[in-house]
Structures are given as C-alpha cells and as structure tokens.
Short mmCIF file of C-alpha atoms and ligand atoms in Angstrom, two decimals:
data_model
loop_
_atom_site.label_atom_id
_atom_site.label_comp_id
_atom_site.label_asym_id
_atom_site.label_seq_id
_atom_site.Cartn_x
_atom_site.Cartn_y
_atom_site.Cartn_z
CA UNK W 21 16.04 48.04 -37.41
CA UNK W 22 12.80 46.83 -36.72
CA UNK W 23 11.71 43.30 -36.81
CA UNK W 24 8.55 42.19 -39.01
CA UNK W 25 5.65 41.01 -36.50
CA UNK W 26 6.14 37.51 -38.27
CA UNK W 27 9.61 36.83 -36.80
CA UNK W 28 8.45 38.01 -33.56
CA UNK W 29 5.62 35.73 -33.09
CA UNK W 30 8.15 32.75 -34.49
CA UNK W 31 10.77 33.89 -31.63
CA UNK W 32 8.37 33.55 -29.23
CA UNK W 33 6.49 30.35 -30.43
CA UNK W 34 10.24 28.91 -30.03
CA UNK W 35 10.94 30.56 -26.85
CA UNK W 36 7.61 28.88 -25.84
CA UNK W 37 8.76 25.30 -27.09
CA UNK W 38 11.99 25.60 -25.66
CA UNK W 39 10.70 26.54 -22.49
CA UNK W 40 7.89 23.56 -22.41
CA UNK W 41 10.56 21.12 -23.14
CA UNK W 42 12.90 22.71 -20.38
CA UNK W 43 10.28 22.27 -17.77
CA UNK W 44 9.39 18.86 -18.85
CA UNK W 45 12.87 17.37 -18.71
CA UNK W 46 12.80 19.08 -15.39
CA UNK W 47 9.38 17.71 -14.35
CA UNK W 48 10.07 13.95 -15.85
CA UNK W 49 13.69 13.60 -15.30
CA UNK W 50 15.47 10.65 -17.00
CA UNK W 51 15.76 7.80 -14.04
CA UNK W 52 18.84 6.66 -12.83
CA UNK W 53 18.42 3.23 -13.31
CA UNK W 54 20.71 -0.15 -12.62
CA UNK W 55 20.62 -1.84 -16.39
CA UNK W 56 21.72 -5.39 -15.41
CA UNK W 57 19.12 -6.17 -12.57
CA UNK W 58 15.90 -5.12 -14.60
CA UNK W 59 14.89 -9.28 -14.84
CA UNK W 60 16.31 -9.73 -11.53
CA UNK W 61 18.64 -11.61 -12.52
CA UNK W 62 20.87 -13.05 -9.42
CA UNK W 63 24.73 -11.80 -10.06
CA UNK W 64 26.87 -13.23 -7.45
CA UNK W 65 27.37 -10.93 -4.48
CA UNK W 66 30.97 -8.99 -5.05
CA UNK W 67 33.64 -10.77 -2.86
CA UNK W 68 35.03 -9.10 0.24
CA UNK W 69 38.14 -7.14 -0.94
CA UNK W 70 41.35 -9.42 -0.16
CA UNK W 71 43.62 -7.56 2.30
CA UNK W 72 47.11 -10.11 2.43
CA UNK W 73 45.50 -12.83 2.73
CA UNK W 74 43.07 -14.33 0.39
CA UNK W 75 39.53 -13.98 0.90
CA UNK W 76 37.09 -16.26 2.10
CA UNK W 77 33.90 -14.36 1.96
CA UNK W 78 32.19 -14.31 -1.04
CA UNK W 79 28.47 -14.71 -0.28
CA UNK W 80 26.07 -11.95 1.15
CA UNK W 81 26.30 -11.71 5.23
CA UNK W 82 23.17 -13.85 6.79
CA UNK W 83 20.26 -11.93 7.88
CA UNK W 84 21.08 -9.79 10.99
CA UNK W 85 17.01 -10.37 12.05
CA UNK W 86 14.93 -13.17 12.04
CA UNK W 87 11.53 -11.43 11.89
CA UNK W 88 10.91 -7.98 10.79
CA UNK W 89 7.79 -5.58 11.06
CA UNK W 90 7.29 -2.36 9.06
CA UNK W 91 4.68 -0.53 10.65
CA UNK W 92 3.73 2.28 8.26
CA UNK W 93 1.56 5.63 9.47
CA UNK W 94 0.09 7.50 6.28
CA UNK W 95 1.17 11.07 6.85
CA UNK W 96 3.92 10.56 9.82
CA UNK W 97 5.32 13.69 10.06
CA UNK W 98 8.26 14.44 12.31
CA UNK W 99 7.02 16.24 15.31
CA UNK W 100 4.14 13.65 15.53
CA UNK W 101 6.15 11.50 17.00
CA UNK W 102 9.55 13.80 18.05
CA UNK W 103 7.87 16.60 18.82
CA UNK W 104 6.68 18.17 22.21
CA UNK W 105 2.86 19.33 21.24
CA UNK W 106 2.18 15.57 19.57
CA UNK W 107 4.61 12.25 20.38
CA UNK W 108 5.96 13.21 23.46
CA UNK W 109 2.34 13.94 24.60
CA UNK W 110 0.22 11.19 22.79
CA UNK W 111 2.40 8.39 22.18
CA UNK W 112 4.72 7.92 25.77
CA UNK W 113 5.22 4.53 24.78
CA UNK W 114 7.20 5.46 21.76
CA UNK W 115 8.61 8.25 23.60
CA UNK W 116 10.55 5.91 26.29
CA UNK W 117 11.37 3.65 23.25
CA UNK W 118 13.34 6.97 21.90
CA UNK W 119 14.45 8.06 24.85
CA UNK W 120 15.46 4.87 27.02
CA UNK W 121 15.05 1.90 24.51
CA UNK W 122 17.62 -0.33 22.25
CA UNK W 123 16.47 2.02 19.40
CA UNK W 124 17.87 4.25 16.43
CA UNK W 125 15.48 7.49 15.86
CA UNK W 126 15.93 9.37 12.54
CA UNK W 127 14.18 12.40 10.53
CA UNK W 128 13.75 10.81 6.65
CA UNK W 129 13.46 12.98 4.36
CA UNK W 130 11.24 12.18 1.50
CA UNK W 131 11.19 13.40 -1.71
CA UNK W 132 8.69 14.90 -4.01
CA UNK W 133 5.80 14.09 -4.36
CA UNK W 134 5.20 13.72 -1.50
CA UNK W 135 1.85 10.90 -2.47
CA UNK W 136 1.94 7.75 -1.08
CA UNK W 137 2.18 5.30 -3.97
CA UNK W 138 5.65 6.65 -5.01
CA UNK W 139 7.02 7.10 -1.29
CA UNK W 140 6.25 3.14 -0.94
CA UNK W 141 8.57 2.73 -3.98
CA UNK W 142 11.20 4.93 -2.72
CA UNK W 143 11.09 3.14 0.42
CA UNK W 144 11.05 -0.26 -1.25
CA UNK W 145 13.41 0.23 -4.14
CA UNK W 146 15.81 2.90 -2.61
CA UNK W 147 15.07 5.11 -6.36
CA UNK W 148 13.49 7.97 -6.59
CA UNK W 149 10.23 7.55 -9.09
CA UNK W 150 9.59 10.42 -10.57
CA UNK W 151 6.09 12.61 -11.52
CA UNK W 152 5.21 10.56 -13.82
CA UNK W 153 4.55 7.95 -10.88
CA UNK W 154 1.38 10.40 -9.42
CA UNK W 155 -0.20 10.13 -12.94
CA UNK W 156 0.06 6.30 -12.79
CA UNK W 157 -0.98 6.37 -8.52
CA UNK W 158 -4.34 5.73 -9.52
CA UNK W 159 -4.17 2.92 -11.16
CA UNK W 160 -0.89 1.48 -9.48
CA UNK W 161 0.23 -1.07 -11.75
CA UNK W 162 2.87 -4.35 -10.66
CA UNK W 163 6.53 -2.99 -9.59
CA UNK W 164 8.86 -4.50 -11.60
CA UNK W 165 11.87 -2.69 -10.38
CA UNK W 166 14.06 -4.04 -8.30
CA UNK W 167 12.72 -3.67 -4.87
CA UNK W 168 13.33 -5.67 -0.96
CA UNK W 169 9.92 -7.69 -1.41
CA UNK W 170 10.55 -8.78 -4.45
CA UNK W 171 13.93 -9.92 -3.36
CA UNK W 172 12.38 -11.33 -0.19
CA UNK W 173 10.45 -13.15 -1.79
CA UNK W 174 12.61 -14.29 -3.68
CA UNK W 175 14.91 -15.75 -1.05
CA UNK W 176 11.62 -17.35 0.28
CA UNK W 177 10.49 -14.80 3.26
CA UNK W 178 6.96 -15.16 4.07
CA UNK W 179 5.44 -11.86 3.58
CA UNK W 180 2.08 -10.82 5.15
CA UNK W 181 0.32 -7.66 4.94
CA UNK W 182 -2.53 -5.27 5.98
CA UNK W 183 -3.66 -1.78 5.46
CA UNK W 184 -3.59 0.25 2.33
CA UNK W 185 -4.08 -1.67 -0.91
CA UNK W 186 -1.60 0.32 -3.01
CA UNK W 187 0.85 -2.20 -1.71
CA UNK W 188 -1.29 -5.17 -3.02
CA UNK W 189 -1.50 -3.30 -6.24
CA UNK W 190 2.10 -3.38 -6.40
CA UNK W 191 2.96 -6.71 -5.74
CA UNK W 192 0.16 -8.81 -6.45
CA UNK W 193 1.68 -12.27 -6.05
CA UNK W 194 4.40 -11.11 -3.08
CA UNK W 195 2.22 -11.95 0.08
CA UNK W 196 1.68 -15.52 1.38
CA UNK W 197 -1.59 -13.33 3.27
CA UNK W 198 -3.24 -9.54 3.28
CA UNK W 199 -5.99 -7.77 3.22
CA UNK W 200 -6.12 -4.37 1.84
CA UNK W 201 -7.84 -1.48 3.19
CA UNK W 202 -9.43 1.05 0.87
CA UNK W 203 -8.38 5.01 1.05
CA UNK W 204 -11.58 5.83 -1.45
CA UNK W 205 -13.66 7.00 1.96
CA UNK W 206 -11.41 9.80 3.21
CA UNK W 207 -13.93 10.68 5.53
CA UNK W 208 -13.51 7.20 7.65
CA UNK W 209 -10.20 6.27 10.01
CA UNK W 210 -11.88 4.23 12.28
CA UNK W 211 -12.47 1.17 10.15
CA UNK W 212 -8.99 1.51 8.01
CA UNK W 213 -7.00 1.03 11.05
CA UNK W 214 -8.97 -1.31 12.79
CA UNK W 215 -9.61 -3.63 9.51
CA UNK W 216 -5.60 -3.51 10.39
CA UNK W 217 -5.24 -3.87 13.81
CA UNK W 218 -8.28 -6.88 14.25
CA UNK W 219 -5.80 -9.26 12.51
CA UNK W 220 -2.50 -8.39 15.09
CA UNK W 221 -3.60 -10.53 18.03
CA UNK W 222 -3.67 -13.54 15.79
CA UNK W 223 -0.50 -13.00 13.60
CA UNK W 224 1.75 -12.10 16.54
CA UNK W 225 0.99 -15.71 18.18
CA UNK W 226 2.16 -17.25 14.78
CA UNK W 227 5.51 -18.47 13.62
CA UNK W 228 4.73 -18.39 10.18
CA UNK W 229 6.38 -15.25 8.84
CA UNK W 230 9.33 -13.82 8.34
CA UNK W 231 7.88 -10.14 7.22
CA UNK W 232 4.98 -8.22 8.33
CA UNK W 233 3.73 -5.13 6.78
CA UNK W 234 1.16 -2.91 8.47
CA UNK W 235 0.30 0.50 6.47
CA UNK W 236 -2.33 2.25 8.55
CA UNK W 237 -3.89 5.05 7.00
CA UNK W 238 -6.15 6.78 9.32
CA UNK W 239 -4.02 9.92 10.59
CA UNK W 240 -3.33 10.92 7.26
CA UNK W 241 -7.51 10.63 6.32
CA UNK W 242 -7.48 12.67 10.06
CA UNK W 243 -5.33 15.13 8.09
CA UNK W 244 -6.91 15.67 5.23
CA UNK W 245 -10.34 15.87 6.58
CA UNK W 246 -9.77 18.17 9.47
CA UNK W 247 -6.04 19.32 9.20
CA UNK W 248 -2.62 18.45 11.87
CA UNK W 249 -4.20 20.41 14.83
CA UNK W 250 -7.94 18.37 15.07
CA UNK W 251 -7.93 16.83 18.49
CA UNK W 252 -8.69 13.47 16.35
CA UNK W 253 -4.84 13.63 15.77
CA UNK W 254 -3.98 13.30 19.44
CA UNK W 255 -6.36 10.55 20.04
CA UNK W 256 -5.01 8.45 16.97
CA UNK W 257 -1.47 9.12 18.04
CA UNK W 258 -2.46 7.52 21.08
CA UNK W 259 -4.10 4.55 19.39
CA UNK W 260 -0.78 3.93 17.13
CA UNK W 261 1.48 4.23 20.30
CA UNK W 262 -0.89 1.42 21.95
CA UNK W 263 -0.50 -1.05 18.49
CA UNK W 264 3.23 -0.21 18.73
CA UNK W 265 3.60 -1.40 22.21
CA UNK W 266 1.37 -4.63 21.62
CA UNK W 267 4.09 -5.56 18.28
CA UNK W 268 7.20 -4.70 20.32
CA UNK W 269 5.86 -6.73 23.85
CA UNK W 270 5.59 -9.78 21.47
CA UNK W 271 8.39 -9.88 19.48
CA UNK W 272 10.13 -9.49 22.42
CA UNK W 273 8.52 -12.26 24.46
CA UNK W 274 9.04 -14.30 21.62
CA UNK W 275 12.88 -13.74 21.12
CA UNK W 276 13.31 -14.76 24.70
CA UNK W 277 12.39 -18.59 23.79
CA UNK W 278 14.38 -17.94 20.23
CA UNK W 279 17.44 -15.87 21.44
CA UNK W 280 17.60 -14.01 17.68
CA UNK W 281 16.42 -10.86 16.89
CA UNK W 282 13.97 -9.23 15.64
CA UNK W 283 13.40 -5.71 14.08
CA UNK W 284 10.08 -3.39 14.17
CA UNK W 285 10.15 -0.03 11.87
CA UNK W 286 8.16 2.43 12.43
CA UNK W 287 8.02 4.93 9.49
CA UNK W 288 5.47 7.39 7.90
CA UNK W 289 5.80 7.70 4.00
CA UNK W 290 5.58 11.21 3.65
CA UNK W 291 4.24 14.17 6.30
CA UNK W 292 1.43 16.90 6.52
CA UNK W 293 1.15 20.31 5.72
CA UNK W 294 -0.42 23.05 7.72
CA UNK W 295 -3.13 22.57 5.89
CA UNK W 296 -3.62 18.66 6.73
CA UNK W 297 -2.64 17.90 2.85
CA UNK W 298 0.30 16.45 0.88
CA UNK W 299 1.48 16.34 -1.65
CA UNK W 300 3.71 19.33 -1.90
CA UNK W 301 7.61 20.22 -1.26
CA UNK W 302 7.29 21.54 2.81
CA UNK W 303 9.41 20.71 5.33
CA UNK W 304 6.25 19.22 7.01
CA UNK W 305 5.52 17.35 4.12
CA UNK W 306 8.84 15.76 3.16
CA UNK W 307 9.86 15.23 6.96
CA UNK W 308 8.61 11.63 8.49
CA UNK W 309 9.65 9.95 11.32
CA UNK W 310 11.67 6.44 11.14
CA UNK W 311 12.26 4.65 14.37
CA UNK W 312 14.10 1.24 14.12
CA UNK W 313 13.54 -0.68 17.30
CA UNK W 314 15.44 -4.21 17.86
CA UNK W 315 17.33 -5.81 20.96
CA UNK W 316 20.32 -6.13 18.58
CA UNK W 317 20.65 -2.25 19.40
CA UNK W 318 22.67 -0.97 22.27
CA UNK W 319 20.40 0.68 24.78
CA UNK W 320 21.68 4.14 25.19
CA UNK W 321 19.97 7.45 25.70
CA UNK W 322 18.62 9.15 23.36
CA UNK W 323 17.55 13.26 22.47
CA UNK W 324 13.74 13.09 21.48
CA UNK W 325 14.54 16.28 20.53
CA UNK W 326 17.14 15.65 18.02
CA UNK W 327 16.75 13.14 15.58
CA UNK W 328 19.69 12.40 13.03
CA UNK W 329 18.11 13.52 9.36
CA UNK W 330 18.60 11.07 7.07
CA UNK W 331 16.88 10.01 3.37
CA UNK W 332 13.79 7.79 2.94
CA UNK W 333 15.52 6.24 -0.06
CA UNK W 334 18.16 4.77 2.53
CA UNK W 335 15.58 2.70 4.07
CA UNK W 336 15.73 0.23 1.40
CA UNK W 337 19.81 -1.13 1.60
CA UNK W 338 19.03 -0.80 5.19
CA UNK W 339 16.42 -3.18 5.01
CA UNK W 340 18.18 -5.58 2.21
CA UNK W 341 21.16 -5.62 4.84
CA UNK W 342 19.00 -6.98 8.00
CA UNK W 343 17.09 -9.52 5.80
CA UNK W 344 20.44 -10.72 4.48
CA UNK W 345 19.25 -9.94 0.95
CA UNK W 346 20.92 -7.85 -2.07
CA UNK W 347 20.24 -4.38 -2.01
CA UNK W 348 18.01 -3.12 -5.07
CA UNK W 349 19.63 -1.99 -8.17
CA UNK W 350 18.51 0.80 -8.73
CA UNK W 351 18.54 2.24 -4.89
CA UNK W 352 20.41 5.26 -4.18
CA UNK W 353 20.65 4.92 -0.27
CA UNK W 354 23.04 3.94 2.05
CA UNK W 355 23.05 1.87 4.96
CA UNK W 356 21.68 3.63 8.17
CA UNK W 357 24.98 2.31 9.60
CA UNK W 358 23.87 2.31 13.32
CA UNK W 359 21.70 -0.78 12.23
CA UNK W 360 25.24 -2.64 12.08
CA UNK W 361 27.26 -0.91 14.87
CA UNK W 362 26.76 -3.81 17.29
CA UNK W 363 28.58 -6.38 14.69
CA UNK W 364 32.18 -7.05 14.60
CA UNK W 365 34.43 -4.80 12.64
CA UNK W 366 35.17 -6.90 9.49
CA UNK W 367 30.82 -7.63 8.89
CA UNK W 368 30.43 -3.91 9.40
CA UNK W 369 33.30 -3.11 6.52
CA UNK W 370 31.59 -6.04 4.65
CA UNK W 371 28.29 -4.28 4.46
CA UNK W 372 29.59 -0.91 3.64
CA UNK W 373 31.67 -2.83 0.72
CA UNK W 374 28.24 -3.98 -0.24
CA UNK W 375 26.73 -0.65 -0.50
CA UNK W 376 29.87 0.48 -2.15
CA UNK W 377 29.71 -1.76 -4.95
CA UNK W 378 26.11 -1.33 -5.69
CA UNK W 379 26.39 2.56 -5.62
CA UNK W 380 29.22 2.53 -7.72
CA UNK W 381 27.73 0.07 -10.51
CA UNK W 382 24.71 2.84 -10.46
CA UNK W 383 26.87 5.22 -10.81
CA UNK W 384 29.00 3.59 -13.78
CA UNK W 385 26.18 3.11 -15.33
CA UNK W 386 24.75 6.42 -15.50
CA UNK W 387 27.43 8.75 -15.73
CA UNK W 388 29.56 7.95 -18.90
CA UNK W 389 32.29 10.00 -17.48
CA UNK W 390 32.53 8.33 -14.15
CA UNK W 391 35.69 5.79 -14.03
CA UNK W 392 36.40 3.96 -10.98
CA UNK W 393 39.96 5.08 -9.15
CA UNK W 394 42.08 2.12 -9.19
CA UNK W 395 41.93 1.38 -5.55
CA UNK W 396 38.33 1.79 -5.40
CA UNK W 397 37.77 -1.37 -7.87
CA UNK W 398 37.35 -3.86 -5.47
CA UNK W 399 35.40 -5.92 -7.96
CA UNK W 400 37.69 -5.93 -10.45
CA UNK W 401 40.77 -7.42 -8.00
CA UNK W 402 38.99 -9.86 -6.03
CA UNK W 403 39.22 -13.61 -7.15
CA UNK W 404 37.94 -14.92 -4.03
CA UNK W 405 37.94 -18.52 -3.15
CA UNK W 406 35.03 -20.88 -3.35
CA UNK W 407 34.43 -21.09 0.38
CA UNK W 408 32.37 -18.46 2.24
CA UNK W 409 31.34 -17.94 5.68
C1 NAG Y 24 -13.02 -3.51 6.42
O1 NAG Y 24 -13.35 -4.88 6.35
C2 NAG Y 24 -14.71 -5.14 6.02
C3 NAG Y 24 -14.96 -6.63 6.14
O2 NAG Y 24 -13.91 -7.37 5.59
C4 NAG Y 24 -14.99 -4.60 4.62
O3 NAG Y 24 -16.33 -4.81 4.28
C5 NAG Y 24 -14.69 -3.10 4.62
O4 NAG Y 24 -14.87 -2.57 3.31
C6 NAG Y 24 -13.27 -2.84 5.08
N1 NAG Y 24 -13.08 -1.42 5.20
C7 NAG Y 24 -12.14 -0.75 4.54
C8 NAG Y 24 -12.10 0.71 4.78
O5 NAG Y 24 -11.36 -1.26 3.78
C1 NAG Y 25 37.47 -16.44 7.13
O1 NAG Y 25 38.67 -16.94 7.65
C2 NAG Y 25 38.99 -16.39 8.93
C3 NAG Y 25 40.40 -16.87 9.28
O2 NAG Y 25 40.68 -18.12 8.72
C4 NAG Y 25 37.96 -16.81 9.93
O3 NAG Y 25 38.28 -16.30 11.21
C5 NAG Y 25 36.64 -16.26 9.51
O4 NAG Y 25 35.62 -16.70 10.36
C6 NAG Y 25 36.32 -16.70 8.09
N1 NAG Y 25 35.20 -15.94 7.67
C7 NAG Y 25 34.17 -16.45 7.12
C8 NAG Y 25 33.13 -15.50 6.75
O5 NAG Y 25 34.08 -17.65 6.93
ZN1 ZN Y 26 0.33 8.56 2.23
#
C-alpha cells in the first residue's frame, strides 16, 4: 500500500512539532522550585530532632563567621589556580594557602550555561536557572528568588560590593555600598579590576560590614580576547594572587584583636575553553576553582593536585550555614561539610538536619510521588520547647 503524498507531509509536519516541543521541554525545563518561600516569608527553622530527651534547640545555629569575603574571578577555571602550568606558577600565595594553610580546596562544577549572570544565581540561590536565564542576561532584571543576600540582608548584614554590575542589576537595593564595573569593553582588564581593587585598602581598615563581594572580571576579558594560553593570563594570575594575600593578611590581623572568625572565598563562576570562550558544556568550562580560607579550619596538608569535585549550587547552603542564615528554598546543594568539621558533634548533626529538611521540602514539593519514610520526618515529630540555644 502506498501512502498519498498528503499524509506524508502531515506525518512529518507532526513528527516536526513533536520533535520542537521535545527539544524545548528539554531546553526550558520546568524549575524545581520551593512554593512556600517565593515572598520570603520567614517559617520557623525546623527543631532539632528530639533523641530521649526533649529538645531545646529550635532556632537556626549563630553564624559560624563574623565577616565574610567572596572574591569572585570571571572565568576561574580549575587548573588556573590547581594546576601546574598556571596557579602553582603564578599565584604561590594561593598555592601555600592550598597546600599549608587552614583551608578547604574544591573543583565546582557548574552547570550549563556556563554565562555569568546565571552562575551568580546558582551560586546565590543554590537552583539551577535554566536557558531561559541567557535570553534575560542582558537585561538582568531584580532576583526575586530566594537567594543568601537577600536573606542577609534580611537578617541585617551589611553588604558591600565591587566589580561586575550584573550583581547590582540583581539586587538593586541589597548593598549598603558598590560600584559596578562594566563588561561592555571586552577589550579592557586593566581598569575592571583596578576600579575593584582601588577601593580594598580603604574597606579592609573598616568595621562596617559584615559581607564583601568582589567580582573581578579581567581574566575572563583576557580570555576572550586572546584565549587561556596569552601570557596576559599569567601576569593577571599573579595580580589576583597579590589582592588575595592583601584580603587574607587583614582579616587575619583583624581577628587577632576580635578572636572570631572570618571566612574569604575564592571562586570563579564558570571556566574557559580552549578557545578563551564560555559558554558551552566542557570540562574547562564547567570546572572552577572554590577555595574557602578561614582560621576556623584545621591546618592540615593539602594535594594541590587533587581537589575534592563538588557542585557550584552547594555553595549557597554552605554560605547560609556560616552566616547563620536559612538556606534558600529553592537550593539544591548541600553543605560542603568540611566548613563545619571543627564544631562539636551535635551543631554538625544540627546543620546537616538543616539541609535535610530543606532538601526534603524541595523534594515534596516537586515530586508528587515522593513520601517521606517515617523516621525521616523529623518535622513532623518534633514539638520542641520554647527555649533555644
Ligand atoms: C572605572 O571607574 C571610572 C571612574 O569612576 C569610570 O569612569 C569607568 O567607567 C570605570 N571603568 C569601568 C570599566 O567600569
Ligand atoms: C540544650 O541542653 C543541653 C543540656 O541541658 C545543653 O548542654 C545545651 O547547651 C543546650 N543547647 C542549647 C542549644 O541551648
Ligand atoms: Zn563570567
């Protein structure tokens, strides 16, 4: 039997629909999102589990640091900084911090696409925005979600920040100070990273803050103009390793008169292909760095060479955790749990409950099917007394 040319062309006009529609629920997946926290509303923190005896902590765990510093480096990729040709070469400072320092190193893997407007969400919110988030990079609008800054703010934290103005884009009315840089002249990463640096000497002396932002985008502008192995790479290694040192010398001088700790982050948002672009699903472009440096860490040796790989998303409940804030909604992380080894037993449990509970309220609340086990419904068991610690 032989089919008219009519039904032919119809099969394949649906074929062609089907397939359209196939890609674009593939390309614009449905996010996972947390339904009760879209107005950030404040729910009470779930109690600590009661084991025998009742329990007496109910309210989130107070801030494990008193000041913490995110220093961002557009285009970060892995071996920049763990790697033999680039950090162990250009940047010894951060090299000895690996190697010798109270420090936890990790690989974090980001996810696609790799452009920096969604990577600051991922790292901010813990979710993973979707495509649709490169169509809307260029004209960032507010983050509503729920994200750290907002909840830092929030809880009162004085923000500050400098560098690249996607983040002021984002949240407009977060930071008590900033000045944004502008990526429009790809050709220029001199003046992006010094309109960042000039205002360090100054901010470090102050008391002021509680968070401080630095996104520097020159290496990536490096990148993009003359590709990963331009000698400008080395040389602006170099320069990031020296504004690393100058952050970490004072926030240590200053915990000696305040006897708390602080943390500094070092992270890259996404990395860089062969080609010095991004963008795309490499293992040079979804590798960064992410070095969390803080006294509060045991000093023990560590391999340069081999990193622990971990996600980018995690960075936000990792974050939440040290500020003593609730973790985003919506975040799909988990704890970098080396952040917490140093505490005592039962605050280390308490934070993994934490995580716990907020992964398994996404969870519920995206997959129908999902029902708690019995014993893992600490929520619905704990009455918790009043008190807190
Ligand atoms: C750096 O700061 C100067 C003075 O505030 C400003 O005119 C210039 O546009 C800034 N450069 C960039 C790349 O943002
Ligand atoms: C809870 O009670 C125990 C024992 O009474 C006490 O050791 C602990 O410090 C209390 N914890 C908090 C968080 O108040
Ligand atoms: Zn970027």
């Amino acid at each position: 039997m032989r089919l008219g040319s009519g039904t032919f062309a119809a099969c394949c006009v649906v074929i062609q629909v089907l397939g359209v529609a196939l890609f674009l629920r593939g390309f614009f997946p449905a996010p996972i999102r947390s339904s009760s926290r879209t107005e950030h509303q404040a729910e009470p923190p779930a109690p600590e589990p009661s084991a025998g005896d009742r329990s007496n902590w109910t309210k989130l765990p107070p801030p494990l640091f008193r000041k913490v510093v995110i220093m961002l480096i557009d285009g970060l990729r892995d071996d920049f900084v763990f790697g033999c040709v680039w950090g162990v070469k250009f940047m010894p400072y951060t090299t000895y911090l690996v190697e010798k320092g109270a420090s936890h190193s990790f690989v974090a893997e980001a996810k696609l696409p790799t452009v920096t407007m969604p990577r600051i969400k991922a790292m901010m919110t813990g979710s993973l925005p979707g495509f649709i988030d490169v169509v809307r990079n260029l004209n960032s609008p507010a983050l509503v979600e729920d994200n750290v800054i907002t909840q830092a703010k929030a809880a009162g934290k004085r923000i500050i920040f400098y560098g690249d103005e996607t983040w002021v884009k984002l949240f407009p009315k977060h930071f008590v100070e900033y000045d944004g840089t502008t990526s429009f002249f790809v050709s220029d990463y001199t003046e992006v990273d010094n309109n960042v640096t000039r205002h360090l000497d100054k901010v470090l002396k102050r008391g002021d803050w509680d968070v401080l932002i630095l996104h520097y985008l020159g290496l990536d502008h490096i990148g993009h103009v003359s590709g990963p192995s331009s000698p400008l790479i080395g040389h602006k290694l170099r320069e990031m390793d020296s504004v690393l040192m100058k952050i970490h010398t004072s926030l240590l001088s200053e915990e000696r008169d305040t006897l708390v700790p602080n943390l500094l982050v070092l992270c890259g948002d996404h990395g860089m292909s062969e080609a010095g672009g991004h963008g795309a699903s490499s293992m040079e472009e979804l590798n960064t760095a992410l070095i969390l440096i803080s006294s509060a860490f045991e000093r023990k040796p560590g391999d340069i060479r081999r990193p622990k790989h971990v996600q980018q998303t995690d960075l936000a409940a990792t974050l939440a955790i040290g500020l003593g804030l609730p973790i985003p909604g919506n975040s799909v992380g988990s704890l970098l749990f080396p952040t917490v080894e140093g505490r005592p037993v039962r605050e280390q449990l308490r934070f993994l409950h934490l995580n716990a509970v907020q992964l398994s309220k996404l969870l519920q609340e995206n997959v129908p099917s999902y029902t708690k086990g019995s014993s893992a419904a600490p929520t619905q068991h704990a009455t918790g007394s009043e008190q807190q610690g």
